Short mmCIF file of C-alpha atoms in Angstrom, two decimals:
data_model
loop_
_atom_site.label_atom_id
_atom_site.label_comp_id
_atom_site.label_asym_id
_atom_site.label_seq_id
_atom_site.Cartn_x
_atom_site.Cartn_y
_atom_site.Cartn_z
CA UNK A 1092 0.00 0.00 0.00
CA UNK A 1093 1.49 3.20 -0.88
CA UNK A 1094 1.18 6.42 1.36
CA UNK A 1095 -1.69 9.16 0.84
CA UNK A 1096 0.94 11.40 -0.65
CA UNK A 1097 1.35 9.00 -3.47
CA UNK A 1098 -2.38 8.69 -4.27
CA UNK A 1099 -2.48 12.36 -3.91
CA UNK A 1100 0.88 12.47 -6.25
CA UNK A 1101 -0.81 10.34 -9.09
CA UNK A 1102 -4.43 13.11 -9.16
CA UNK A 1103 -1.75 15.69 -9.60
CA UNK A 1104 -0.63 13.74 -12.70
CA UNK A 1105 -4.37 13.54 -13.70
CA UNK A 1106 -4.86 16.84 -12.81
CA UNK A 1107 -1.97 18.15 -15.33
CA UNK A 1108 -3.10 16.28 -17.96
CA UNK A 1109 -6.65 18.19 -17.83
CA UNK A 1110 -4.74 20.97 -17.76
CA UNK A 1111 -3.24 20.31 -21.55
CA UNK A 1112 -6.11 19.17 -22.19
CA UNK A 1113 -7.52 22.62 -21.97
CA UNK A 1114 -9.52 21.51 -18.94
CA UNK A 1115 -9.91 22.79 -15.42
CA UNK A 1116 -7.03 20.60 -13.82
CA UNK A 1117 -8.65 18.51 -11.43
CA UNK A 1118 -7.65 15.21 -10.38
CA UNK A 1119 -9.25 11.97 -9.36
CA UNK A 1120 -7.75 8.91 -8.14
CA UNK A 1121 -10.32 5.92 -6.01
CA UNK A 1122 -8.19 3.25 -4.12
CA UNK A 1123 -9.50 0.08 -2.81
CA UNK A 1124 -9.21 -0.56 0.78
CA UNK A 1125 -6.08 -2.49 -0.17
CA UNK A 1126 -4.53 0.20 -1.06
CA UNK A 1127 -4.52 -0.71 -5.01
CA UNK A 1128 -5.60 2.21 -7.36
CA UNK A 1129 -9.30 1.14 -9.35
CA UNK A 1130 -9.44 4.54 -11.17
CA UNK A 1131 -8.08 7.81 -12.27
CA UNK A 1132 -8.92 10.81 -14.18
CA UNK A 1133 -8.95 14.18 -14.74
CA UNK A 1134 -11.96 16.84 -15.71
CA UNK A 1135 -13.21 16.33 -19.08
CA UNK A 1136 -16.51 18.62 -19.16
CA UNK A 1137 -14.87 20.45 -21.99
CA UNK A 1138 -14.01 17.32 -23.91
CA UNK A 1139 -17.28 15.43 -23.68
CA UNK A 1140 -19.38 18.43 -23.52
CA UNK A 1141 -20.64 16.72 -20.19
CA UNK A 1142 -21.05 19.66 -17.35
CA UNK A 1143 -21.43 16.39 -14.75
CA UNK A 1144 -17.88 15.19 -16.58
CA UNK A 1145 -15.71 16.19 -13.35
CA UNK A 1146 -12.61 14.27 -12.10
CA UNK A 1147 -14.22 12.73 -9.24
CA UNK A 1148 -17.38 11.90 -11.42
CA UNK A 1149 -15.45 10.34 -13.89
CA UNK A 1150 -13.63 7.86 -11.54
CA UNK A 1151 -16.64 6.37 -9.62
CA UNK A 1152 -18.25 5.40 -12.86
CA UNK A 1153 -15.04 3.62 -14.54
CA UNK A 1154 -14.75 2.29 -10.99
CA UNK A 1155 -18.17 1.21 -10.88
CA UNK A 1156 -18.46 -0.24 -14.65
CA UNK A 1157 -15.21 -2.04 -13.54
CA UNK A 1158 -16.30 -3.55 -10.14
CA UNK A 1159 -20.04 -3.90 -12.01
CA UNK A 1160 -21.45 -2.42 -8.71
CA UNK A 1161 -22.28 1.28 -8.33
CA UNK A 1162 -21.46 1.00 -4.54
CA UNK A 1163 -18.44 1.09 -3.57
CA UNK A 1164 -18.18 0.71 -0.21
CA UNK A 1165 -13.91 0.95 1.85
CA UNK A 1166 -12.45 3.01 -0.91
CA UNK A 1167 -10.92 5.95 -0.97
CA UNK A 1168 -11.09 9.06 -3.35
CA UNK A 1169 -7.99 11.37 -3.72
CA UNK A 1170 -8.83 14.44 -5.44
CA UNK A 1171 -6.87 17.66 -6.13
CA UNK A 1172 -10.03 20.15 -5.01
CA UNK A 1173 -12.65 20.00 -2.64
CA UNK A 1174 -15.51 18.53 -4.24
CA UNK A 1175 -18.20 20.55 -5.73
CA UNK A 1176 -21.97 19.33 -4.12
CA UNK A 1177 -22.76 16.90 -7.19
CA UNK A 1178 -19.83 14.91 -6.66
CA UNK A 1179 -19.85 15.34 -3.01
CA UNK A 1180 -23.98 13.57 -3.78
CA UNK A 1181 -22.16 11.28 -5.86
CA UNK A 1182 -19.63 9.75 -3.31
CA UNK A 1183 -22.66 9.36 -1.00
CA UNK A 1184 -24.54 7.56 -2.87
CA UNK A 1185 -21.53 5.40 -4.05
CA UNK A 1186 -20.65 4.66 -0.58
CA UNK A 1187 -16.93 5.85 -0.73
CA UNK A 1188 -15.90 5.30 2.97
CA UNK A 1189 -12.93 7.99 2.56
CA UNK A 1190 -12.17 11.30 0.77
CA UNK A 1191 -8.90 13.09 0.67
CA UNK A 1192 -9.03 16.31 -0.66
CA UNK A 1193 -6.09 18.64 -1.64
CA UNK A 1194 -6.87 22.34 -2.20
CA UNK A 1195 -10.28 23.54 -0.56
CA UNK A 1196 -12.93 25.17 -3.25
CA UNK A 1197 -13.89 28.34 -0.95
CA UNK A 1198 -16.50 29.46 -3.95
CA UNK A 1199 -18.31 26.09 -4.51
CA UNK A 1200 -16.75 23.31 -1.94
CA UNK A 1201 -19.66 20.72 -1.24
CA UNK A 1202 -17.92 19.13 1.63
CA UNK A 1203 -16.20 21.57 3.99
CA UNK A 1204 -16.21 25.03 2.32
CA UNK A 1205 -19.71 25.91 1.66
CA UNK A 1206 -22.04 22.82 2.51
CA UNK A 1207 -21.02 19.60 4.59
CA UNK A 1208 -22.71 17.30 2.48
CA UNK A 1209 -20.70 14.05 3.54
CA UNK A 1210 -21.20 15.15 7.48
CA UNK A 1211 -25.22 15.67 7.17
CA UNK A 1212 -26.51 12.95 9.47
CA UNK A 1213 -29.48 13.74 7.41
CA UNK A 1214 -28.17 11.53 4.80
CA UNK A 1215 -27.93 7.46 4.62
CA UNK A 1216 -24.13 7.17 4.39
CA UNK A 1217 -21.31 9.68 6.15
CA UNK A 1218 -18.07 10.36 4.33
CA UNK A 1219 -14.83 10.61 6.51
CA UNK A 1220 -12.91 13.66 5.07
CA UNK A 1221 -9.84 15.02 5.47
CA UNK A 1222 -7.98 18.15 3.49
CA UNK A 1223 -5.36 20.08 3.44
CA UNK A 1224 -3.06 16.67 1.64
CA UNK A 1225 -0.67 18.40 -1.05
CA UNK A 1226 -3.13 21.52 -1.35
CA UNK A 1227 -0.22 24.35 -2.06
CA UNK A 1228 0.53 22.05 -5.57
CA UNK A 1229 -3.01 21.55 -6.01
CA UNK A 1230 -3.80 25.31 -5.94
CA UNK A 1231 -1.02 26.57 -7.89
CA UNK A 1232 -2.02 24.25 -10.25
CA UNK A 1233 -5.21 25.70 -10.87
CA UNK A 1234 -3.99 29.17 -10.12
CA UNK A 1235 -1.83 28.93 -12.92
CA UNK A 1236 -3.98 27.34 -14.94
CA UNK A 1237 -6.57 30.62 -14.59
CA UNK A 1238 -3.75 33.03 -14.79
CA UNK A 1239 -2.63 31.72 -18.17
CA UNK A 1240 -5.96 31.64 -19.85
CA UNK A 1241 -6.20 35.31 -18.54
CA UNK A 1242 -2.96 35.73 -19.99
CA UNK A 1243 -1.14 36.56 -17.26
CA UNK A 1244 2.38 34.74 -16.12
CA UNK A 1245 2.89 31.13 -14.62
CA UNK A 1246 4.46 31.13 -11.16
CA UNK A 1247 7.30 29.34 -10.91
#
């Protein structure tokens, strides 16, 4: 089993790749409670002209087409920003036990930021959460990202 850093390492991978892709670089990586990655991605709303096409979406259905169960109960997502409240729905419903989140979404973060969809005892499942994991690379990811399609300079 490799080490939450990793996991977080390989979304930041993901994450780039969206990024050339012309894409809002987000990550996605769901690990099996034995520590072996089922799926990755990055955010491909662009590409498939899919608004519900974000990293995190992406990954629980390959995972779920690939397990042939949309439940998917003792993983754990990795994903480079705070989920937005669809896919912070979405890992309810799939029964992801764990999320690990890099860079917090203060403007539309579903889990800590703005709602605390995964902590409403309201709801039939509760998500264990924890941020902060890699969230400088995460957000000068996307800060760079924004700044060059403003035209502005890349940080280095």
């Amino acid at each position: 089993m490799d080490s939450p850093a990793h996991y977080m390492e390989v979304a930041l991978g993901e994450a780039q790749l969206a990024a050339e892709r012309g894409e809002v670089p987000i990550g996605a990586v769901l690990v099996d409670a034995a520590g072996q990655i089922i799926a990755q991605n990055g955010n491909r709303t662009i590409e498939l002209c899919d608004p519900g096409a974000h990293a995190e979406m992406l990954v629980l259905r390959q995972a779920g087409r690939l397990l042939g169960n949309y439940r998917l109960p003792g993983t754990t997502l990795y994903v480079t920003l705070e989920p937005c409240v669809m896919c912070a729905g979405a890992l309810v419903h799939a029964r992801v036990s764990h999320l690990v989140y890099g860079a917090i979404d203060p403007k539309a973060g579903g889990v800590v930021s703005l709602f605390q969809v995964g902590q409403d005892t309201r709801l039939n499942h509760l998500l264990a959460v924890e941020g902060g994991l890699l969230a400088e690379e995460s957000a000068i990811l996307l800060k760079d990202f924004f700044r060059q399609r403003r035209g502005g300079t890349v940080a280095k």
